[in-house]
Amino acid sequence: MIRDITIGQYYPADSIIHRLDPRVKFTGTLALIVSLFLFDSFYGFLLCGGFVAAVIIMAKLPLKYVLKGMRPILFLLLFMMIFNLLLTPGEVLGSWWIFTVTKEGIRSALFMGLRLIFLVLGSSIMTYTTTPNKLTDAMERIFAPLKLIKVPVHEFSMMISIALRFIPILLEETDKIMKAQQARGADFENGNVFKRIKALIPLLVPLFVSAFRRAGDLAEAMEARCYHGGKGRTKLKPLKYAFRDAIAYIVLVGLIVGAVFIP
Amino acid sequence: MVNFDQVTFEYIRRDEEGNVESINKALDDISLDIKEGDFVVVLGANGSGKSTFAKHINALLEPTEGIVTVSGYNTKEEDKLLQIRENAGMVFQNPDNQIVASVIEEDVAFGPENIGVPTEEMWKRVEHALEKTGMTAYREKSPNKLSGGQKQRVAIAGVLAMRPKCIILDEPTAMLDPVGRNEVISTVKELNKQEGITVILITHYMQEAVDADFCYVMNKGNVVMKGKPREIFAKVEELKQYKLDVPQVTELAYRLRKAGLDLPECVLSEDEFTEAIRRLKCR
C-alpha cells in the first residue's frame, strides 16, 4: 500500500526542470504557494494553471502519473469544497432542507478547490523532478543562515538523508519480523482495532531494538570515516547555479508580480 | 605502522548507583608491532577481544592502560583523531550499517567530504577507488540493489578514497555467502599487493589467513599465538583449544600424518595436499 503513493517520489527523466538547481525548485514551490493565496480572481488561477501546466510539460512528466498522485487528496478536496459550498453566507441561489447554496459559496468552493489542487501539484512536481538527496542539499543551503542563531541545519539535513537511506531497509526488516512472528502464530489481520494494535507490539519491539542497534553501528562507522559535523566539510556534488537557474528565478519573480497586480 | 605497547582495555559494567559491578578485560597487556605493507590476519573466536583490538587502531576506543601508536600518532591525542582515522580506515561487519548515502559514488565520497578534500580531487579519488574495487559499473546505483559482497566492496572503496596507509577489516565476511566472501578477500589482497596498503584482517575463518604475511591468534584478550600461517596452522591441537577450526585440507593432512603417513608438517591448500600425496605414491 505504501508503495502506491506517488507523492514525494522521484520520477527519473532527462528534462530542463530535472536539471534545474534544487534551490530554484524549492523557492519556486514556495513562490507558487504564496502567489496562490495572494490573488482572488479567476485570472490569477489562469496564470497559475498556465505556469503549472508549462512546468509539467517541460519536465516531461506523464499526465497520468501526475494525476495518480492527486488521488490521496481527493477525499480532503471534496470535503473542503462541500463545506465551503454550503456554509458560506451571502446571496442565496437556492435552498433545500437545511442546506443553502449561495453565490459566494460556489465561488469560494471553487477557489479553495483550485488552490488545494495547485498546491499539491506544485509540491509534487518538485519531488518528482528532484532526488531526495538534492532536496536535502538545497534545504541545507537555503536555511544555512539559521546557523547563526545556532539551529543545527547541517545535522538536520544529515538526519533526513540518512532516514531516506534507511527507509527501504527498515521496511524490509518489518516484513521479515512480521513473517517470523506469523510463523510462530502471531495474528496481525484478525480481531477488532484494539486487538490489532496490541498485535503490533511483537512487531514494533524487535523493530525498535534493531533500529537502535543499526543507529549505533552507523554512528560508529561514520565516526571511523572522520565524520565530525558540518565544519570544514566539502561536497562531491556542490550546488552550482547555471544560466538556466537565473532565467527560472526571473520567471518566478514574474509569477509573484503577476499575482500581486492581477485584480 | 601500528604499534601496541602493553595495551589493556577494560569494559567496566556499573549498576544503577554507579558502583562497579564487574570489570571485563577485553584486552590484556597486548604488545605487538605491525609493519607497513604487511597483510596481517588476527584470528580469534567470539569474545576473544579481536573487535576491541580493531577499534583501538582506528581510535574508536582508547586503551585503559598502555599506548597505541598509528603511523606515528598516539591514539590518545584528541587533536590527531582525524589524521589517525584518515590513515587507518575501517570496514565493519554489517554491510548495511556502514553505508551512509543513497548513491554509491556519494557514499564513497563521504570520507573525503569529511576531511575537506576539494571537489575536483574528490572525483579523482572516487573514480580510482571504484575502479580498484571493481564497482565502477554501479556508481550511480542505490546500495539497496547490491549484494552483500558488493556492499562490502563499496565500504572498502569508501575507505580507499581517503588514501589510507592501512585498512582494518573487522570480520568483513561474517555476514556474506561464499561468493561474496571471495569477492571481498580477493579485493583486499589485491589492494595489499598493488597499492602496498597495510591490511589488518580480523576474522574467525581460518581459510582467509592462509595467504597472510603474519598471523596473530587471540583468546580472552591475549595474543596467544603469532607467526607465519604455516607455523600456526601446524598446531592443530592448540588452535582447537582456542575454538578455531583449521581448513579442512590442513586437518585431513594432520590426521593422516598422525596416523603414520609421511606428509609435510603443515598443508595449507588443496594443491599442496595433492602434490604431497603424489610424492608419497612415487616413493
Coordinates of C-alpha atoms in Angstrom, one line a residue:
Chain A
M1 CA 0.0 0.0 0.0
I2 CA 2.8 2.4 1.0
R3 CA 4.4 1.8 -2.4
D4 CA 1.3 3.0 -4.3
I5 CA 1.5 6.6 -3.2
T6 CA 3.3 8.7 -5.8
I7 CA 3.5 11.9 -3.8
G8 CA 7.1 12.5 -2.8
Q9 CA 8.5 10.1 -5.2
Y10 CA 11.2 10.8 -7.7
Y11 CA 10.3 10.4 -11.4
P12 CA 13.6 10.0 -13.3
A13 CA 13.7 11.7 -16.7
D14 CA 16.0 14.0 -18.6
S15 CA 14.5 17.4 -18.7
I16 CA 15.4 21.0 -18.1
I17 CA 13.2 21.0 -15.0
H18 CA 15.1 18.0 -13.7
R19 CA 18.4 19.8 -14.3
L20 CA 17.4 23.0 -12.5
D21 CA 19.2 23.7 -9.3
P22 CA 17.1 22.2 -6.4
R23 CA 17.2 25.6 -4.6
V24 CA 15.3 27.1 -7.5
K25 CA 12.7 24.4 -7.4
F26 CA 12.3 24.8 -3.6
T27 CA 11.9 28.5 -3.7
G28 CA 9.7 28.1 -6.8
T29 CA 7.3 25.9 -4.9
L30 CA 7.2 28.4 -2.1
A31 CA 6.6 31.2 -4.6
L32 CA 3.7 29.3 -6.1
I33 CA 2.1 28.6 -2.8
V34 CA 2.4 32.3 -1.7
S35 CA 1.0 33.5 -5.0
L36 CA -1.9 31.1 -4.7
F37 CA -3.1 32.8 -1.6
L38 CA -2.3 36.3 -2.8
F39 CA -4.9 36.7 -5.6
D40 CA -8.6 36.4 -5.5
S41 CA -9.8 36.2 -9.1
F42 CA -10.0 33.7 -12.0
Y43 CA -7.3 35.5 -13.9
G44 CA -4.9 34.6 -11.2
F45 CA -5.8 30.9 -11.4
L46 CA -5.4 31.1 -15.1
L47 CA -1.9 32.4 -14.6
C48 CA -1.1 29.7 -12.0
G49 CA -2.7 27.0 -14.1
G50 CA -0.6 28.1 -17.1
F51 CA 2.5 28.1 -15.1
V52 CA 2.0 24.6 -13.6
A53 CA 1.0 23.1 -16.9
A54 CA 4.0 24.6 -18.6
V55 CA 6.3 23.1 -15.9
I56 CA 4.7 19.7 -16.2
I57 CA 5.2 19.7 -20.0
M58 CA 8.8 20.9 -19.7
A59 CA 9.5 18.3 -17.0
K60 CA 8.3 15.5 -19.4
L61 CA 6.0 14.2 -16.7
P62 CA 3.2 11.9 -17.9
L63 CA -0.1 13.5 -17.1
K64 CA -1.5 10.1 -15.8
Y65 CA 1.3 9.8 -13.3
V66 CA 0.8 13.3 -12.0
L67 CA -3.0 12.8 -11.7
K68 CA -2.4 9.5 -9.9
G69 CA -0.5 11.4 -7.3
M70 CA -3.6 13.6 -6.6
R71 CA -5.7 10.6 -5.6
P72 CA -4.8 10.6 -1.9
I73 CA -6.1 14.2 -1.5
L74 CA -9.4 13.5 -3.4
F75 CA -11.4 13.0 -0.2
L76 CA -10.0 16.0 1.5
L77 CA -10.7 18.1 -1.6
L78 CA -14.4 17.0 -1.8
F79 CA -14.8 17.5 1.9
M80 CA -13.4 21.0 1.8
M81 CA -15.4 22.0 -1.3
I82 CA -18.7 20.8 0.1
F83 CA -18.2 22.7 3.3
N84 CA -17.3 25.8 1.5
L85 CA -20.3 25.5 -0.8
L86 CA -22.8 25.0 2.0
L87 CA -21.5 27.2 4.8
T88 CA -20.6 30.5 3.1
P89 CA -23.2 33.2 3.8
G90 CA -24.3 35.6 1.0
E91 CA -26.7 35.9 -1.9
V92 CA -29.0 32.8 -1.8
L93 CA -29.4 30.9 -5.0
G94 CA -31.4 28.1 -3.7
S95 CA -32.0 26.0 -0.6
W96 CA -33.1 22.5 0.2
W97 CA -33.9 21.3 3.8
I98 CA -31.1 22.7 6.0
F99 CA -28.7 23.4 3.1
T100 CA -28.5 26.7 1.3
V101 CA -26.3 27.4 -1.7
T102 CA -25.0 30.9 -2.2
K103 CA -23.2 32.7 -5.0
E104 CA -20.3 33.3 -2.7
G105 CA -20.3 29.7 -1.6
I106 CA -19.8 28.4 -5.2
R107 CA -17.1 31.0 -5.7
S108 CA -15.2 30.1 -2.5
A109 CA -15.6 26.3 -3.0
L110 CA -14.1 26.6 -6.5
F111 CA -11.3 28.8 -5.3
M112 CA -10.4 26.6 -2.4
G113 CA -10.5 23.5 -4.6
L114 CA -8.3 25.0 -7.2
R115 CA -5.9 26.3 -4.5
L116 CA -5.5 22.9 -3.0
I117 CA -5.0 21.2 -6.3
F118 CA -2.3 23.6 -7.4
L119 CA -0.7 23.5 -4.0
V120 CA -0.3 19.7 -4.2
L121 CA 0.6 19.7 -7.9
G122 CA 3.3 22.3 -7.3
S123 CA 4.9 20.5 -4.4
S124 CA 4.7 17.1 -6.1
I125 CA 6.3 18.4 -9.2
M126 CA 9.2 19.4 -7.0
T127 CA 9.6 15.9 -5.6
Y128 CA 9.0 14.2 -8.9
T129 CA 11.9 16.1 -10.5
T130 CA 14.3 16.3 -7.6
T131 CA 16.1 13.5 -5.9
P132 CA 15.7 13.5 -2.1
N133 CA 19.4 14.0 -1.7
K134 CA 19.4 17.1 -3.8
L135 CA 16.4 18.4 -1.9
T136 CA 18.1 18.0 1.4
D137 CA 21.2 19.7 0.0
A138 CA 19.1 22.6 -1.2
M139 CA 17.4 22.9 2.2
E140 CA 20.8 22.9 3.9
R141 CA 22.0 25.7 1.7
I142 CA 18.7 27.7 1.9
F143 CA 18.5 27.5 5.7
A144 CA 22.2 28.0 6.2
P145 CA 21.8 31.5 7.6
L146 CA 19.9 29.9 10.6
K147 CA 23.2 28.5 11.7
L148 CA 23.9 32.0 13.1
I149 CA 21.2 31.5 15.7
K150 CA 22.5 28.0 16.4
V151 CA 20.0 26.0 14.5
P152 CA 21.7 22.7 13.6
V153 CA 20.9 22.9 9.9
H154 CA 23.6 20.5 8.7
E155 CA 22.7 18.0 11.3
F156 CA 19.0 18.1 10.3
S157 CA 19.7 17.6 6.6
M158 CA 22.1 14.7 7.5
M159 CA 19.4 13.2 9.6
I160 CA 16.9 13.4 6.7
S161 CA 19.2 11.9 4.2
I162 CA 20.1 9.0 6.5
A163 CA 16.4 8.5 7.2
L164 CA 15.8 8.3 3.5
R165 CA 18.6 5.8 3.1
F166 CA 17.3 3.5 5.8
I167 CA 13.5 3.6 4.9
P168 CA 13.8 0.6 2.5
I169 CA 16.0 -1.3 4.8
L170 CA 13.6 -0.9 7.7
L171 CA 10.6 -1.7 5.5
E172 CA 12.3 -5.0 4.5
E173 CA 13.1 -5.7 8.1
T174 CA 9.5 -5.1 9.2
D175 CA 8.4 -7.6 6.6
K176 CA 10.9 -10.1 7.9
I177 CA 9.9 -9.7 11.5
M178 CA 6.3 -9.9 10.6
K179 CA 6.8 -13.2 8.8
A180 CA 8.9 -14.6 11.6
Q181 CA 6.2 -13.7 14.1
Q182 CA 3.5 -15.1 11.9
A183 CA 5.4 -18.3 11.6
R184 CA 5.2 -18.5 15.4
G185 CA 1.5 -17.9 15.4
A186 CA 1.1 -14.2 15.6
D187 CA -2.1 -12.8 14.1
F188 CA -1.9 -9.3 12.5
E189 CA -5.0 -9.5 10.4
N190 CA -8.0 -10.5 12.6
G191 CA -9.8 -9.0 15.5
N192 CA -11.0 -5.5 16.3
V193 CA -9.0 -2.4 16.3
F194 CA -7.6 -2.8 19.9
K195 CA -6.6 -6.4 19.2
R196 CA -4.8 -5.4 16.1
I197 CA -3.0 -2.6 17.8
K198 CA -1.9 -5.0 20.5
A199 CA -0.8 -7.4 17.9
L200 CA 1.7 -4.8 16.7
I201 CA 3.7 -4.9 19.9
P202 CA 5.7 -8.1 19.0
L203 CA 6.4 -6.4 15.7
L204 CA 7.4 -3.0 17.0
V205 CA 9.6 -4.1 19.9
P206 CA 12.2 -6.1 17.8
L207 CA 12.0 -3.4 15.1
F208 CA 12.9 -0.7 17.5
V209 CA 15.7 -2.7 19.1
S210 CA 17.2 -3.4 15.7
A211 CA 16.8 0.2 14.6
F212 CA 18.7 1.4 17.6
R213 CA 21.4 -1.2 17.0
R214 CA 21.7 0.0 13.4
A215 CA 21.9 3.6 14.6
G216 CA 24.8 2.7 16.9
D217 CA 26.6 0.8 14.2
L218 CA 26.1 3.6 11.7
A219 CA 27.3 6.3 14.2
E220 CA 30.5 4.3 14.8
A221 CA 31.1 3.7 11.1
M222 CA 30.6 7.5 10.4
E223 CA 33.0 8.4 13.1
A224 CA 35.5 5.9 11.7
R225 CA 35.2 7.8 8.4
C226 CA 36.2 11.1 10.0
Y227 CA 32.7 12.5 10.4
H228 CA 32.8 15.4 12.8
G229 CA 29.7 17.5 11.9
G230 CA 29.4 20.0 9.1
K231 CA 32.6 22.0 9.9
G232 CA 35.1 22.0 7.1
R233 CA 33.1 19.6 5.0
T234 CA 33.4 19.7 1.2
K235 CA 31.0 18.2 -1.3
L236 CA 31.3 15.7 -4.1
K237 CA 28.4 17.4 -5.9
P238 CA 28.3 21.0 -4.7
L239 CA 25.2 23.0 -5.8
K240 CA 26.1 25.5 -8.5
Y241 CA 23.8 27.9 -10.3
A242 CA 23.7 27.9 -14.1
F243 CA 22.3 30.4 -16.6
R244 CA 19.0 28.5 -16.7
D245 CA 18.6 29.0 -13.0
A246 CA 18.8 32.8 -13.4
I247 CA 16.0 32.6 -16.1
A248 CA 13.9 30.4 -13.8
Y249 CA 14.3 33.0 -11.0
I250 CA 13.1 35.7 -13.3
V251 CA 10.1 33.7 -14.3
L252 CA 9.3 33.2 -10.6
V253 CA 9.5 36.9 -9.9
G254 CA 7.2 37.4 -12.8
L255 CA 4.7 35.0 -11.2
I256 CA 4.7 36.8 -7.9
V257 CA 4.4 40.2 -9.5
G258 CA 1.5 38.9 -11.6
A259 CA -0.2 37.5 -8.5
V260 CA 0.2 40.8 -6.7
F261 CA -1.1 43.0 -9.5
I262 CA -3.9 40.9 -11.0
P263 CA -7.2 42.3 -9.9
Chain B
M1 CA 52.8 1.3 11.1
V2 CA 50.7 0.1 14.0
N3 CA 52.2 -0.4 17.4
F4 CA 50.6 -1.7 20.6
D5 CA 52.7 -1.2 23.8
Q6 CA 51.3 -3.1 26.8
V7 CA 47.8 -2.2 26.0
T8 CA 45.0 -3.2 28.4
F9 CA 41.3 -2.3 27.8
E10 CA 38.6 -2.8 30.4
Y11 CA 34.9 -2.8 29.9
I12 CA 33.5 -1.6 33.2
R13 CA 29.9 -2.5 34.0
R14 CA 28.3 -0.4 36.6
D15 CA 25.0 -0.9 38.5
E16 CA 22.4 1.8 38.9
E17 CA 24.2 3.6 41.7
G18 CA 27.3 3.8 39.6
N19 CA 29.2 1.2 41.6
V20 CA 31.5 -1.1 39.7
E21 CA 29.7 -4.4 39.2
S22 CA 32.2 -6.2 37.1
I23 CA 35.4 -5.5 35.1
N24 CA 35.9 -7.3 31.9
K25 CA 39.3 -7.2 30.4
A26 CA 38.8 -7.2 26.7
L27 CA 42.4 -6.7 26.0
D28 CA 45.0 -7.8 28.5
D29 CA 48.5 -6.5 28.2
I30 CA 49.0 -6.7 24.4
S31 CA 52.2 -5.7 22.7
L32 CA 52.7 -6.1 19.0
D33 CA 54.1 -4.3 16.0
I34 CA 52.6 -4.4 12.5
K35 CA 54.9 -3.5 9.7
E36 CA 54.0 -1.2 6.8
G37 CA 52.7 -3.1 3.7
D38 CA 52.0 -6.3 5.5
F39 CA 48.9 -8.4 5.2
V40 CA 48.2 -9.3 8.8
V41 CA 45.4 -11.6 10.0
V42 CA 44.1 -11.6 13.5
L43 CA 42.2 -14.8 14.4
G44 CA 40.0 -15.4 17.3
A45 CA 36.7 -17.0 18.3
N46 CA 33.7 -14.9 19.5
G47 CA 34.6 -12.9 22.6
S48 CA 38.3 -13.2 22.2
G49 CA 38.7 -9.4 22.1
K50 CA 39.5 -9.1 18.4
S51 CA 36.9 -6.4 17.7
T52 CA 38.0 -4.4 20.6
F53 CA 41.6 -4.7 19.2
A54 CA 40.4 -3.4 15.8
K55 CA 38.6 -0.4 17.3
H56 CA 41.8 0.6 19.1
I57 CA 43.7 1.0 15.8
N58 CA 41.1 3.4 14.5
A59 CA 41.0 5.4 17.8
L60 CA 37.3 4.5 18.3
L61 CA 38.4 3.2 21.6
E62 CA 41.2 4.4 23.9
P63 CA 43.3 2.0 25.9
T64 CA 42.8 1.9 29.6
E65 CA 46.5 1.3 30.0
G66 CA 49.3 1.4 27.6
I67 CA 49.9 3.2 24.3
V68 CA 48.6 2.6 20.8
T69 CA 50.6 4.3 18.0
V70 CA 49.3 4.5 14.5
S71 CA 51.7 5.8 11.8
G72 CA 53.4 7.9 14.5
Y73 CA 50.3 9.3 16.2
N74 CA 49.3 8.3 19.7
T75 CA 45.6 7.5 19.6
K76 CA 45.1 9.3 22.9
E77 CA 45.8 12.7 21.3
E78 CA 42.4 14.2 20.7
D79 CA 43.6 16.7 18.0
K80 CA 45.1 13.9 15.9
L81 CA 42.0 11.9 15.7
L82 CA 41.2 12.9 12.1
Q83 CA 44.7 12.1 10.9
I84 CA 44.6 8.7 12.6
R85 CA 41.3 7.8 11.0
E86 CA 42.4 9.1 7.6
N87 CA 45.5 6.9 7.8
A88 CA 43.8 3.8 9.2
G89 CA 40.4 3.2 7.6
M90 CA 38.0 0.7 9.0
V91 CA 35.5 -1.7 7.4
F92 CA 32.8 -3.2 9.6
Q93 CA 30.9 -6.4 9.7
N94 CA 27.4 -5.4 8.7
P95 CA 27.4 -4.1 5.1
D96 CA 24.1 -2.2 5.5
N97 CA 25.0 -0.3 8.7
Q98 CA 28.1 1.5 7.3
I99 CA 26.8 2.9 4.0
V100 CA 25.6 6.4 4.6
A101 CA 24.5 7.8 1.3
S102 CA 21.8 6.6 -1.1
V103 CA 24.0 6.6 -4.2
I104 CA 27.2 4.5 -4.4
E105 CA 29.6 7.3 -5.6
E106 CA 28.3 9.7 -2.9
D107 CA 28.9 7.1 -0.2
V108 CA 32.4 6.6 -1.5
A109 CA 32.9 10.3 -1.2
F110 CA 31.6 10.5 2.4
G111 CA 35.1 10.1 4.0
P112 CA 36.9 12.6 1.7
E113 CA 34.0 15.1 2.2
N114 CA 34.5 14.9 5.9
I115 CA 38.2 15.7 5.7
G116 CA 37.6 18.6 3.3
V117 CA 39.1 17.3 0.1
P118 CA 38.4 19.7 -2.8
T119 CA 35.7 18.6 -5.2
E120 CA 37.9 18.1 -8.2
E121 CA 40.4 16.0 -6.3
M122 CA 37.5 14.1 -4.7
W123 CA 36.1 12.9 -8.1
K124 CA 39.5 11.5 -9.0
R125 CA 39.7 9.7 -5.7
V126 CA 36.2 8.3 -6.0
E127 CA 36.9 7.1 -9.6
H128 CA 40.1 5.4 -8.5
A129 CA 38.5 3.8 -5.5
L130 CA 35.6 2.5 -7.5
E131 CA 37.9 1.1 -10.2
K132 CA 40.2 -0.6 -7.7
T133 CA 37.2 -2.4 -6.1
G134 CA 35.6 -3.2 -9.4
M135 CA 32.4 -1.2 -8.6
T136 CA 32.6 1.4 -11.3
A137 CA 29.6 0.0 -13.2
Y138 CA 27.4 0.5 -10.1
R139 CA 28.5 4.1 -9.3
E140 CA 25.0 5.6 -9.8
K141 CA 23.0 2.8 -8.3
S142 CA 21.4 2.6 -4.9
P143 CA 23.2 0.5 -2.3
N144 CA 19.9 -1.4 -1.6
K145 CA 20.2 -3.0 -5.0
L146 CA 23.6 -4.6 -4.3
S147 CA 24.6 -8.0 -2.9
G148 CA 26.3 -8.3 0.4
G149 CA 29.7 -8.8 -1.2
Q150 CA 29.2 -5.7 -3.4
K151 CA 28.2 -3.6 -0.4
Q152 CA 31.4 -4.6 1.4
R153 CA 33.4 -3.6 -1.7
V154 CA 31.7 -0.2 -1.6
A155 CA 32.6 0.1 2.0
I156 CA 36.2 -0.7 1.1
A157 CA 36.1 1.8 -1.7
G158 CA 34.9 4.4 0.8
V159 CA 37.9 3.8 3.0
L160 CA 40.2 3.7 -0.1
A161 CA 39.0 7.1 -1.2
M162 CA 40.6 8.5 2.0
R163 CA 44.0 7.3 0.7
P164 CA 44.8 5.4 3.9
K165 CA 48.1 3.7 4.7
C166 CA 46.3 0.9 6.5
I167 CA 42.9 -0.8 6.2
I168 CA 41.4 -2.6 9.2
L169 CA 38.6 -5.1 8.3
D170 CA 36.6 -6.3 11.3
E171 CA 35.0 -9.6 10.2
P172 CA 34.0 -8.2 6.8
T173 CA 32.8 -11.6 5.6
A174 CA 30.9 -12.8 8.6
M175 CA 27.5 -11.9 7.0
L176 CA 28.3 -13.0 3.5
D177 CA 27.8 -16.1 1.4
P178 CA 30.9 -17.9 0.0
V179 CA 30.8 -15.9 -3.3
G180 CA 30.7 -12.6 -1.5
R181 CA 33.4 -13.8 0.8
N182 CA 35.8 -14.5 -2.1
E183 CA 35.0 -11.1 -3.7
V184 CA 35.9 -9.2 -0.6
I185 CA 39.0 -11.2 0.3
S186 CA 40.4 -11.1 -3.2
T187 CA 39.8 -7.3 -3.4
V188 CA 41.6 -6.8 -0.2
K189 CA 44.6 -9.0 -1.2
E190 CA 44.9 -7.0 -4.5
L191 CA 44.9 -3.7 -2.7
N192 CA 47.7 -5.0 -0.4
K193 CA 49.8 -6.2 -3.4
Q194 CA 49.2 -3.5 -5.9
E195 CA 48.8 -0.4 -3.7
G196 CA 51.0 -1.5 -0.9
I197 CA 48.4 -0.8 1.7
T198 CA 48.8 -2.4 5.1
V199 CA 45.8 -4.8 5.7
I200 CA 44.7 -5.9 9.1
L201 CA 42.1 -8.6 8.6
I202 CA 40.1 -9.7 11.6
T203 CA 38.3 -12.9 11.2
H204 CA 37.4 -16.3 12.5
Y205 CA 37.6 -18.0 9.2
M206 CA 41.0 -19.7 9.2
Q207 CA 40.8 -20.1 5.4
E208 CA 41.3 -16.3 5.0
A209 CA 44.5 -16.4 6.9
V210 CA 46.3 -18.8 4.5
D211 CA 47.9 -16.1 2.4
A212 CA 48.8 -13.7 5.2
D213 CA 52.3 -12.4 5.9
F214 CA 51.7 -12.8 9.6
C215 CA 49.1 -14.1 11.9
Y216 CA 48.0 -13.4 15.4
V217 CA 45.7 -15.7 17.4
M218 CA 43.7 -14.1 20.2
N219 CA 42.0 -15.7 23.1
K220 CA 40.4 -14.0 26.1
G221 CA 42.1 -10.7 25.4
N222 CA 45.5 -12.1 25.0
V223 CA 47.6 -12.8 21.9
V224 CA 48.3 -16.5 22.4
M225 CA 50.0 -17.4 19.1
K226 CA 51.8 -15.5 16.5
G227 CA 53.8 -16.3 13.4
K228 CA 53.6 -17.2 9.7
P229 CA 50.4 -19.0 8.8
R230 CA 52.3 -22.2 8.2
E231 CA 53.8 -22.1 11.7
I232 CA 50.4 -21.5 13.2
F233 CA 48.4 -23.9 11.2
A234 CA 50.7 -26.7 12.1
K235 CA 49.5 -26.6 15.7
V236 CA 46.1 -28.0 15.1
E237 CA 45.5 -29.2 18.7
E238 CA 46.4 -25.8 20.1
L239 CA 44.1 -24.0 17.7
K240 CA 41.2 -26.2 18.6
Q241 CA 41.8 -25.3 22.2
Y242 CA 41.0 -21.7 21.2
K243 CA 37.8 -22.8 19.4
L244 CA 39.3 -22.2 16.0
D245 CA 39.0 -24.7 13.1
V246 CA 41.8 -25.2 10.6
P247 CA 40.9 -25.6 6.9
Q248 CA 39.6 -29.0 6.0
V249 CA 42.7 -30.0 4.0
T250 CA 45.0 -29.0 6.8
E251 CA 43.1 -31.0 9.2
L252 CA 42.9 -34.0 6.9
A253 CA 46.7 -33.9 6.3
Y254 CA 47.3 -33.5 10.0
R255 CA 45.2 -36.6 10.8
L256 CA 46.8 -38.7 8.1
R257 CA 50.2 -37.7 9.4
K258 CA 49.2 -38.6 12.9
A259 CA 48.1 -42.0 11.5
G260 CA 51.6 -42.6 10.2
L261 CA 51.7 -41.2 6.7
D262 CA 54.8 -39.3 5.7
L263 CA 53.2 -35.9 4.9
P264 CA 54.7 -32.4 5.5
E265 CA 54.1 -30.8 8.8
C266 CA 51.6 -28.3 7.5
V267 CA 49.5 -28.4 4.4
L268 CA 47.7 -25.1 3.5
S269 CA 45.9 -25.7 0.2
E270 CA 44.4 -28.5 -1.8
D271 CA 47.1 -28.2 -4.4
E272 CA 49.8 -28.7 -1.8
F273 CA 47.9 -31.7 -0.5
T274 CA 47.6 -33.4 -3.9
E275 CA 51.2 -32.7 -4.5
A276 CA 52.2 -34.3 -1.2
I277 CA 50.1 -37.4 -1.9
R278 CA 51.5 -37.8 -5.3
R279 CA 55.0 -37.6 -4.0
L280 CA 54.0 -40.3 -1.4
K281 CA 52.8 -42.6 -4.2
C282 CA 56.0 -42.2 -6.2
R283 CA 58.1 -43.5 -3.4

